[in-house]
Amino acid sequence: MSGNTIGSLPPDTGGVRHREREVPWRARAGARIAAAGVILAAVVFPLTNATPAAADPGTYAYIANGGTVSVINTSTNAVAGTITLGGARRGLAMNPAGTRVYVTNSTGTTMSVIDTATNLPAPGSPVTVGTNPRGVAVSPDGTRVYTANQGGDNVAVIDTTVTPHAVVATVNVGSSLWNLAVSPDGTRVYTANNNVPGTVSVIDTTATPPVVIDTINVGNTPRGVAVSPDGTRVYVTNNTGDSVSVIDTTATPPVVIDTIGVGTDPRGVAVSPDGTRAYVANEGSNNVSVIDTTATPPAVIGTIGVGNTPIGVAVSPDGTRVYVANNTGDSVSVIDTLTNTVTTTVPGIPTANSVAVGAVPGTATAQCPPGTALTGGGFEITGPFPNYFNSKPVVNDTWQISGTNPTTQTNTLTPQAACGTP
């Protein structure tokens, strides 16, 4: 994004998103560094136009495809760049801070680490993790990455706090590992073991070393796995069973409580940020099943046609869009979750596999006059400085804002920001 600014805005400027009311989510929020004299407490990312391979601060989708990773700018749904890594890229995950993307090479033994500020390999990349790594997942605090090593029937535990990242443990699990997911509190990892009949292994990450504590029978050839935001449910796609198993994690031991019929050959599954919907990519029927997770029992409430052989699926941080990787369709379908329709198809992404969507952090300022606070534009008031705020990912861009605001500072705001009574 260019980050161009306009003059000062009066309180309650129209065309913004307020706490009391909402405008269309497509409105784009952002703010650029204002006048001189502002002291920033965080690293400042340039707010200039990016090169084709670099990321501007904002929300981006990363797609593993063959030996490359494609980057989609979600504000335009256009490919912003392609990162060449080599090998066969299968699993992909972004850390919660949006600073790193982890990509496995399923025909080798390594995981690449991408720095989202530059969209280049980070120092110490790639990391040797195990034989034929497929799925990859990140802990909620970002300090651990887990890879499903299909060739070794084990999960590697990688410490991300050191450079280069280091494998600190290896956990033996079920055979033919495919994918895995981490619970919201980081204490459990669930692995989809691609067998007939299939199983899900439960790893206790708090143990030293981490250890499998439960094995749950699910449907045939489980491949995708996702955990609800509250951690009470795990959703597992059964590829040759054309179904999704729902695991209750509050039971001792965890148990399958529902089996939901979906499309043909389901692969990826993702849960909305509010936990009310699960989206399943059905590679055999070229569609996405929408599951209402609040129903008793959970039920499919919609089926959305997408591209050929959909495999990966991810929900945007604000829950308004779903991104679907169409493997043989060489594309990504973008679904509007309000209407459950495909609004955009992004072409030119060969053999699209896994997909992750997240906010790439940047730093900017949005000042208000003394005695007022920023009340619009999707920002949320936090911290000790009344005129500097950390934003919520409610629109296309997410900003980390920090610093000090001199009382003489003048307003420099975008049309999506407004000042008002704190």
Short mmCIF file of C-alpha atoms in Angstrom, two decimals:
data_model
loop_
_atom_site.label_atom_id
_atom_site.label_comp_id
_atom_site.label_asym_id
_atom_site.label_seq_id
_atom_site.Cartn_x
_atom_site.Cartn_y
_atom_site.Cartn_z
CA MET A 1 0.00 0.00 0.00
CA SER A 2 1.18 3.54 -0.60
CA GLY A 3 0.27 4.99 2.81
CA ASN A 4 -0.74 8.41 1.43
CA THR A 5 -2.30 10.67 4.05
CA ILE A 6 -4.89 13.40 4.07
CA GLY A 7 -5.49 16.38 6.33
CA SER A 8 -7.00 16.43 9.78
CA LEU A 9 -10.43 14.89 10.18
CA PRO A 10 -13.21 16.09 12.48
CA PRO A 11 -14.69 13.81 15.11
CA ASP A 12 -17.02 11.05 13.90
CA THR A 13 -15.92 11.27 10.30
CA GLY A 14 -18.17 9.27 7.99
CA GLY A 15 -17.08 6.14 6.18
CA VAL A 16 -15.38 4.51 9.15
CA ARG A 17 -15.92 1.48 11.32
CA HIS A 18 -17.03 2.40 14.85
CA ARG A 19 -17.62 0.26 17.87
CA GLU A 20 -21.27 1.29 17.80
CA ARG A 21 -21.88 0.57 14.11
CA GLU A 22 -20.21 -1.17 11.22
CA VAL A 23 -19.59 -0.26 7.62
CA PRO A 24 -18.72 -2.74 4.89
CA TRP A 25 -15.64 -4.75 5.84
CA ARG A 26 -14.10 -4.03 2.47
CA ALA A 27 -13.24 -0.52 3.63
CA ARG A 28 -9.48 -0.44 3.96
CA ALA A 29 -7.88 0.79 7.17
CA GLY A 30 -4.38 2.17 7.47
CA ALA A 31 -2.39 5.17 8.64
CA ARG A 32 0.99 6.54 7.76
CA ILE A 33 3.67 8.03 9.97
CA ALA A 34 2.64 11.62 10.67
CA ALA A 35 4.75 14.69 11.29
CA ALA A 36 8.29 14.60 12.59
CA GLY A 37 8.95 14.36 16.32
CA VAL A 38 7.09 11.09 16.87
CA ILE A 39 9.11 8.53 18.81
CA LEU A 40 8.27 4.96 17.89
CA ALA A 41 8.78 2.16 20.40
CA ALA A 42 8.66 -0.61 17.80
CA VAL A 43 10.52 -1.46 14.62
CA VAL A 44 9.26 0.60 11.69
CA PHE A 45 8.56 -1.19 8.42
CA PRO A 46 8.71 1.10 5.38
CA LEU A 47 5.27 2.20 4.20
CA THR A 48 6.30 2.63 0.60
CA ASN A 49 5.23 0.59 -2.40
CA ALA A 50 6.73 -2.87 -2.16
CA THR A 51 8.75 -4.66 -4.76
CA PRO A 52 6.91 -7.60 -6.35
CA ALA A 53 8.56 -10.08 -4.00
CA ALA A 54 8.23 -8.10 -0.76
CA ALA A 55 5.26 -7.66 1.54
CA ASP A 56 3.68 -4.38 2.57
CA PRO A 57 2.17 -4.35 6.03
CA GLY A 58 -1.30 -5.81 5.73
CA THR A 59 -3.07 -9.14 5.44
CA TYR A 60 -1.63 -11.71 3.05
CA ALA A 61 -2.32 -15.26 1.97
CA TYR A 62 0.64 -17.58 1.49
CA ILE A 63 0.17 -20.66 -0.70
CA ALA A 64 2.56 -23.59 -1.00
CA ASN A 65 2.67 -24.78 -4.60
CA GLY A 66 5.28 -27.18 -5.90
CA GLY A 67 8.70 -25.71 -5.22
CA THR A 68 7.46 -22.18 -4.63
CA VAL A 69 5.25 -20.11 -2.34
CA SER A 70 2.82 -17.61 -3.83
CA VAL A 71 1.85 -14.48 -1.90
CA ILE A 72 -1.59 -12.92 -2.37
CA ASN A 73 -2.38 -9.40 -1.23
CA THR A 74 -5.86 -9.88 0.25
CA SER A 75 -6.81 -6.23 -0.25
CA THR A 76 -6.60 -6.71 -4.02
CA ASN A 77 -6.66 -10.53 -4.27
CA ALA A 78 -3.75 -10.31 -6.66
CA VAL A 79 -0.48 -12.24 -6.55
CA ALA A 80 2.06 -9.91 -4.91
CA GLY A 81 5.06 -12.18 -5.38
CA THR A 82 6.46 -15.69 -5.69
CA ILE A 83 9.14 -17.16 -3.43
CA THR A 84 11.24 -19.91 -5.01
CA LEU A 85 12.37 -22.62 -2.59
CA GLY A 86 12.67 -25.84 -4.60
CA GLY A 87 11.57 -29.32 -3.63
CA ALA A 88 7.91 -30.23 -3.16
CA ARG A 89 6.23 -27.75 -0.86
CA ARG A 90 3.23 -29.29 0.93
CA GLY A 91 2.65 -27.97 4.44
CA LEU A 92 2.58 -24.26 5.29
CA ALA A 93 1.79 -22.25 8.42
CA MET A 94 2.23 -18.67 9.63
CA ASN A 95 3.22 -17.76 13.16
CA PRO A 96 0.74 -15.68 15.22
CA ALA A 97 2.90 -12.56 14.98
CA GLY A 98 2.81 -12.72 11.17
CA THR A 99 6.59 -12.45 10.97
CA ARG A 100 7.42 -15.97 9.79
CA VAL A 101 5.96 -18.54 7.40
CA TYR A 102 7.06 -22.17 7.72
CA VAL A 103 6.99 -24.45 4.66
CA THR A 104 7.83 -28.15 4.53
CA ASN A 105 9.59 -29.98 1.69
CA SER A 106 7.76 -33.32 1.56
CA THR A 107 10.29 -35.00 -0.75
CA GLY A 108 13.23 -34.06 1.45
CA THR A 109 14.04 -33.55 5.12
CA THR A 110 13.74 -29.81 5.60
CA MET A 111 11.45 -26.95 6.52
CA SER A 112 12.03 -23.49 5.08
CA VAL A 113 11.49 -20.34 7.14
CA ILE A 114 10.28 -17.22 5.31
CA ASP A 115 10.72 -13.72 6.73
CA THR A 116 7.46 -11.94 5.82
CA ALA A 117 9.11 -8.50 5.99
CA THR A 118 11.21 -9.38 2.96
CA ASN A 119 9.54 -12.55 1.63
CA LEU A 120 12.97 -14.16 1.58
CA PRO A 121 14.37 -17.11 3.55
CA ALA A 122 15.12 -16.09 7.13
CA PRO A 123 18.60 -16.56 8.65
CA GLY A 124 19.21 -20.23 9.39
CA SER A 125 16.71 -21.48 6.80
CA PRO A 126 16.16 -24.27 5.89
CA VAL A 127 15.96 -26.39 9.04
CA THR A 128 16.44 -30.17 8.94
CA VAL A 129 13.36 -31.65 10.66
CA GLY A 130 12.93 -35.27 9.53
CA THR A 131 12.08 -37.50 6.60
CA ASN A 132 9.30 -36.41 4.22
CA PRO A 133 7.72 -33.66 6.34
CA ARG A 134 4.16 -32.82 5.30
CA GLY A 135 1.98 -30.88 7.71
CA VAL A 136 3.29 -28.05 9.87
CA ALA A 137 1.73 -26.11 12.75
CA VAL A 138 2.81 -23.33 15.10
CA SER A 139 2.17 -22.98 18.82
CA PRO A 140 0.00 -20.03 19.97
CA ASP A 141 3.00 -18.23 21.43
CA GLY A 142 5.11 -18.86 18.34
CA THR A 143 7.97 -20.48 20.25
CA ARG A 144 7.42 -23.98 18.86
CA VAL A 145 6.80 -25.38 15.38
CA TYR A 146 5.66 -28.96 14.82
CA THR A 147 6.16 -30.92 11.59
CA ALA A 148 4.47 -34.20 10.63
CA ASN A 149 7.30 -36.31 9.23
CA GLN A 150 5.55 -38.92 7.13
CA GLY A 151 8.67 -40.89 6.29
CA GLY A 152 9.70 -41.24 9.92
CA ASP A 153 6.24 -41.66 11.51
CA ASN A 154 7.14 -38.92 13.94
CA VAL A 155 6.58 -35.28 14.86
CA ALA A 156 9.52 -32.92 15.15
CA VAL A 157 9.37 -30.21 17.83
CA ILE A 158 11.29 -27.13 16.70
CA ASP A 159 12.43 -24.30 19.00
CA THR A 160 11.93 -21.01 17.16
CA THR A 161 13.56 -18.85 19.84
CA VAL A 162 17.04 -19.75 18.60
CA THR A 163 18.72 -19.00 15.26
CA PRO A 164 18.93 -21.25 13.42
CA HIS A 165 15.81 -22.95 14.71
CA ALA A 166 16.57 -26.31 16.32
CA VAL A 167 14.75 -29.62 16.72
CA VAL A 168 14.51 -30.18 20.48
CA ALA A 169 12.39 -33.35 20.50
CA THR A 170 10.99 -36.05 18.21
CA VAL A 171 7.73 -37.80 19.09
CA ASN A 172 6.86 -41.19 17.57
CA VAL A 173 3.20 -41.36 16.53
CA GLY A 174 0.93 -43.33 14.18
CA SER A 175 2.04 -44.38 10.71
CA SER A 176 1.63 -42.38 7.50
CA LEU A 177 1.36 -38.98 9.15
CA TRP A 178 -0.39 -36.38 7.04
CA ASN A 179 -1.25 -33.25 8.98
CA LEU A 180 -1.43 -31.83 12.47
CA ALA A 181 -2.86 -28.98 14.54
CA VAL A 182 -2.11 -27.32 17.88
CA SER A 183 -4.67 -26.56 20.59
CA PRO A 184 -5.31 -22.87 21.42
CA ASP A 185 -3.53 -23.22 24.77
CA GLY A 186 -0.56 -24.96 23.17
CA THR A 187 -0.73 -28.00 25.45
CA ARG A 188 -1.85 -30.53 22.82
CA VAL A 189 -0.93 -31.44 19.25
CA TYR A 190 -3.36 -33.57 17.21
CA THR A 191 -2.03 -35.58 14.27
CA ALA A 192 -3.99 -37.12 11.40
CA ASN A 193 -2.57 -40.60 10.76
CA ASN A 194 -3.49 -41.55 7.19
CA ASN A 195 -4.48 -45.20 7.74
CA VAL A 196 -7.50 -47.48 7.17
CA PRO A 197 -9.02 -47.32 9.69
CA GLY A 198 -7.53 -43.97 10.60
CA THR A 199 -6.44 -42.57 13.92
CA VAL A 200 -5.60 -39.27 15.57
CA SER A 201 -2.70 -39.15 18.00
CA VAL A 202 -2.81 -36.69 20.91
CA ILE A 203 0.55 -35.30 22.02
CA ASP A 204 1.02 -33.69 25.43
CA THR A 205 3.43 -30.82 24.73
CA THR A 206 3.84 -29.99 28.43
CA ALA A 207 5.65 -33.26 29.09
CA THR A 208 9.44 -33.39 28.88
CA PRO A 209 9.91 -34.66 26.27
CA PRO A 210 6.44 -34.36 24.66
CA VAL A 211 4.65 -37.70 24.49
CA VAL A 212 1.57 -39.33 22.91
CA ILE A 213 -1.10 -39.69 25.59
CA ASP A 214 -4.11 -40.84 23.54
CA THR A 215 -4.96 -42.46 20.20
CA ILE A 216 -8.45 -41.85 18.82
CA ASN A 217 -10.12 -43.94 16.12
CA VAL A 218 -11.68 -41.82 13.37
CA GLY A 219 -12.70 -42.52 9.75
CA ASN A 220 -10.71 -43.91 6.84
CA THR A 221 -7.50 -42.12 5.76
CA PRO A 222 -7.70 -38.93 7.83
CA ARG A 223 -5.77 -36.09 6.24
CA GLY A 224 -6.90 -32.70 7.52
CA VAL A 225 -7.21 -31.62 11.15
CA ALA A 226 -8.29 -28.36 12.81
CA VAL A 227 -9.06 -27.31 16.38
CA SER A 228 -11.89 -25.01 17.46
CA PRO A 229 -10.90 -21.64 18.99
CA ASP A 230 -11.97 -22.80 22.44
CA GLY A 231 -10.09 -26.08 22.10
CA THR A 232 -13.09 -28.27 22.91
CA ARG A 233 -13.51 -29.76 19.43
CA VAL A 234 -11.18 -31.23 16.83
CA TYR A 235 -12.37 -31.65 13.23
CA VAL A 236 -10.75 -34.39 11.13
CA THR A 237 -11.37 -35.00 7.42
CA ASN A 238 -11.63 -38.67 6.41
CA ASN A 239 -10.47 -38.66 2.81
CA THR A 240 -11.83 -42.00 1.62
CA GLY A 241 -14.69 -41.89 4.09
CA ASP A 242 -16.22 -38.69 2.65
CA SER A 243 -16.79 -37.46 6.17
CA VAL A 244 -15.56 -35.30 9.04
CA SER A 245 -15.06 -36.73 12.52
CA VAL A 246 -15.77 -34.39 15.44
CA ILE A 247 -13.72 -35.11 18.56
CA ASP A 248 -14.75 -33.90 22.00
CA THR A 249 -11.49 -33.01 23.74
CA THR A 250 -13.18 -32.39 27.10
CA ALA A 251 -13.90 -36.11 27.49
CA THR A 252 -11.37 -38.38 29.18
CA PRO A 253 -10.10 -39.82 26.96
CA PRO A 254 -11.12 -37.63 23.98
CA VAL A 255 -13.80 -39.32 21.87
CA VAL A 256 -15.54 -38.93 18.49
CA ILE A 257 -19.04 -37.59 19.15
CA ASP A 258 -20.22 -36.91 15.60
CA THR A 259 -19.47 -37.95 12.03
CA ILE A 260 -20.61 -35.53 9.33
CA GLY A 261 -21.01 -36.49 5.69
CA VAL A 262 -19.40 -33.96 3.35
CA GLY A 263 -18.24 -33.97 -0.28
CA THR A 264 -16.02 -36.46 -2.07
CA ASP A 265 -12.47 -37.00 -0.82
CA PRO A 266 -12.29 -34.21 1.81
CA ARG A 267 -8.79 -32.89 2.50
CA GLY A 268 -8.23 -29.56 4.23
CA VAL A 269 -10.41 -28.19 7.03
CA ALA A 270 -10.41 -24.79 8.74
CA VAL A 271 -12.52 -23.30 11.53
CA SER A 272 -13.73 -19.69 11.60
CA PRO A 273 -12.26 -17.37 14.27
CA ASP A 274 -15.57 -17.38 16.19
CA GLY A 275 -15.81 -21.17 16.00
CA THR A 276 -19.29 -21.23 14.45
CA ARG A 277 -18.27 -22.59 11.06
CA ALA A 278 -15.94 -25.24 9.68
CA TYR A 279 -14.93 -25.21 6.01
CA VAL A 280 -13.95 -28.46 4.29
CA ALA A 281 -12.16 -28.67 0.93
CA ASN A 282 -13.48 -31.68 -1.03
CA GLU A 283 -10.88 -32.53 -3.64
CA GLY A 284 -12.99 -35.16 -5.41
CA SER A 285 -16.13 -33.06 -5.86
CA ASN A 286 -14.47 -29.67 -6.44
CA ASN A 287 -16.39 -27.91 -3.70
CA VAL A 288 -16.28 -26.69 -0.12
CA SER A 289 -18.68 -27.90 2.56
CA VAL A 290 -19.77 -25.34 5.15
CA ILE A 291 -20.52 -26.89 8.54
CA ASP A 292 -22.57 -25.15 11.20
CA THR A 293 -20.67 -26.20 14.31
CA THR A 294 -23.30 -24.71 16.65
CA ALA A 295 -26.01 -27.12 15.49
CA THR A 296 -26.74 -30.31 17.44
CA PRO A 297 -25.40 -32.35 15.80
CA PRO A 298 -23.17 -30.18 13.56
CA ALA A 299 -24.53 -30.10 10.02
CA VAL A 300 -23.56 -29.05 6.50
CA ILE A 301 -25.49 -25.87 5.68
CA GLY A 302 -23.91 -25.04 2.34
CA THR A 303 -21.83 -26.40 -0.52
CA ILE A 304 -19.75 -23.99 -2.60
CA GLY A 305 -18.28 -24.90 -5.97
CA VAL A 306 -14.63 -23.88 -6.35
CA GLY A 307 -11.75 -24.81 -8.68
CA ASN A 308 -10.41 -28.23 -9.60
CA THR A 309 -9.08 -30.44 -6.80
CA PRO A 310 -9.33 -28.13 -3.79
CA ILE A 311 -6.88 -29.23 -1.11
CA GLY A 312 -5.91 -26.43 1.28
CA VAL A 313 -8.31 -24.07 3.03
CA ALA A 314 -7.86 -21.15 5.45
CA VAL A 315 -10.07 -18.46 6.96
CA SER A 316 -9.01 -14.80 7.08
CA PRO A 317 -8.34 -13.33 10.56
CA ASP A 318 -11.59 -11.33 10.46
CA GLY A 319 -13.63 -14.36 9.35
CA THR A 320 -15.02 -12.63 6.28
CA ARG A 321 -13.24 -14.68 3.63
CA VAL A 322 -12.08 -18.23 3.01
CA TYR A 323 -9.12 -18.99 0.74
CA VAL A 324 -9.12 -22.35 -1.05
CA ALA A 325 -6.08 -23.81 -2.84
CA ASN A 326 -7.17 -25.58 -6.04
CA ASN A 327 -4.38 -28.05 -6.78
CA THR A 328 -5.01 -29.03 -10.41
CA GLY A 329 -6.92 -25.81 -11.00
CA ASP A 330 -3.70 -23.84 -10.45
CA SER A 331 -5.68 -21.20 -8.61
CA VAL A 332 -7.08 -19.94 -5.33
CA SER A 333 -10.81 -19.41 -4.80
CA VAL A 334 -11.88 -16.60 -2.46
CA ILE A 335 -15.19 -17.20 -0.68
CA ASP A 336 -17.30 -14.45 0.92
CA THR A 337 -18.47 -16.03 4.19
CA LEU A 338 -21.52 -13.78 4.41
CA THR A 339 -22.98 -15.02 1.13
CA ASN A 340 -21.09 -18.34 0.84
CA THR A 341 -20.18 -17.53 -2.76
CA VAL A 342 -16.88 -17.35 -4.62
CA THR A 343 -16.18 -13.68 -5.26
CA THR A 344 -12.73 -14.01 -6.82
CA THR A 345 -10.58 -16.68 -8.41
CA VAL A 346 -6.87 -15.89 -8.32
CA PRO A 347 -5.14 -17.61 -11.28
CA GLY A 348 -1.50 -18.40 -11.91
CA ILE A 349 -0.80 -20.49 -8.80
CA PRO A 350 0.37 -23.89 -10.11
CA THR A 351 -0.29 -27.02 -8.03
CA ALA A 352 -1.63 -25.01 -5.10
CA ASN A 353 -1.47 -27.00 -1.86
CA SER A 354 -1.59 -25.55 1.65
CA VAL A 355 -2.68 -22.00 2.43
CA ALA A 356 -2.37 -19.68 5.43
CA VAL A 357 -3.77 -16.18 5.87
CA GLY A 358 -2.49 -13.66 8.39
CA ALA A 359 -1.52 -10.09 9.14
CA VAL A 360 2.01 -9.07 8.25
CA PRO A 361 2.93 -6.46 10.89
CA GLY A 362 3.89 -2.90 10.22
CA THR A 363 4.18 0.23 12.32
CA ALA A 364 2.35 3.50 11.78
CA THR A 365 0.84 6.33 13.77
CA ALA A 366 -2.62 7.83 13.95
CA GLN A 367 -2.79 10.92 16.15
CA CYS A 368 -5.78 12.64 17.68
CA PRO A 369 -5.93 16.02 19.47
CA PRO A 370 -5.29 16.02 23.23
CA GLY A 371 -8.37 14.90 25.12
CA THR A 372 -9.67 12.75 22.25
CA ALA A 373 -8.98 9.22 21.13
CA LEU A 374 -9.11 7.21 17.93
CA THR A 375 -12.56 5.61 17.85
CA GLY A 376 -12.92 4.53 14.23
CA GLY A 377 -11.09 2.72 11.50
CA GLY A 378 -11.03 -0.65 13.18
CA PHE A 379 -8.55 0.41 15.88
CA GLU A 380 -8.78 -0.62 19.49
CA ILE A 381 -7.50 1.51 22.38
CA THR A 382 -4.78 -0.23 24.42
CA GLY A 383 -1.65 0.63 26.33
CA PRO A 384 -0.49 3.69 28.27
CA PHE A 385 -0.55 6.17 25.40
CA PRO A 386 -4.07 7.57 24.84
CA ASN A 387 -3.47 8.37 21.18
CA TYR A 388 -1.59 5.27 20.07
CA PHE A 389 -3.43 2.02 19.56
CA ASN A 390 -3.01 -1.58 18.52
CA SER A 391 -5.48 -2.42 15.78
CA LYS A 392 -7.81 -5.38 15.42
CA PRO A 393 -7.75 -7.36 12.14
CA VAL A 394 -11.26 -6.28 11.23
CA VAL A 395 -10.40 -5.00 7.78
CA ASN A 396 -7.75 -5.63 5.18
CA ASP A 397 -4.76 -4.14 7.03
CA THR A 398 -3.56 -4.73 10.58
CA TRP A 399 -1.20 -2.29 12.23
CA GLN A 400 0.93 -2.42 15.36
CA ILE A 401 0.99 1.15 16.62
CA SER A 402 3.18 2.42 19.44
CA GLY A 403 5.14 5.46 20.60
CA THR A 404 4.66 8.85 22.23
CA ASN A 405 2.38 11.64 21.08
CA PRO A 406 3.53 15.24 21.69
CA THR A 407 0.62 17.46 22.68
CA THR A 408 1.44 19.70 19.73
CA GLN A 409 1.10 16.89 17.23
CA THR A 410 -1.43 17.57 14.46
CA ASN A 411 -3.82 15.02 13.02
CA THR A 412 -2.81 12.95 10.04
CA LEU A 413 -5.48 10.33 9.47
CA THR A 414 -6.85 8.21 6.67
CA PRO A 415 -10.57 8.29 5.71
CA GLN A 416 -11.07 5.13 7.76
CA ALA A 417 -10.03 6.75 11.06
CA ALA A 418 -11.87 9.18 13.33
CA CYS A 419 -11.28 10.93 16.66
CA GLY A 420 -13.84 11.15 19.41
CA THR A 421 -14.42 11.07 23.16
CA PRO A 422 -12.37 8.32 24.83
#
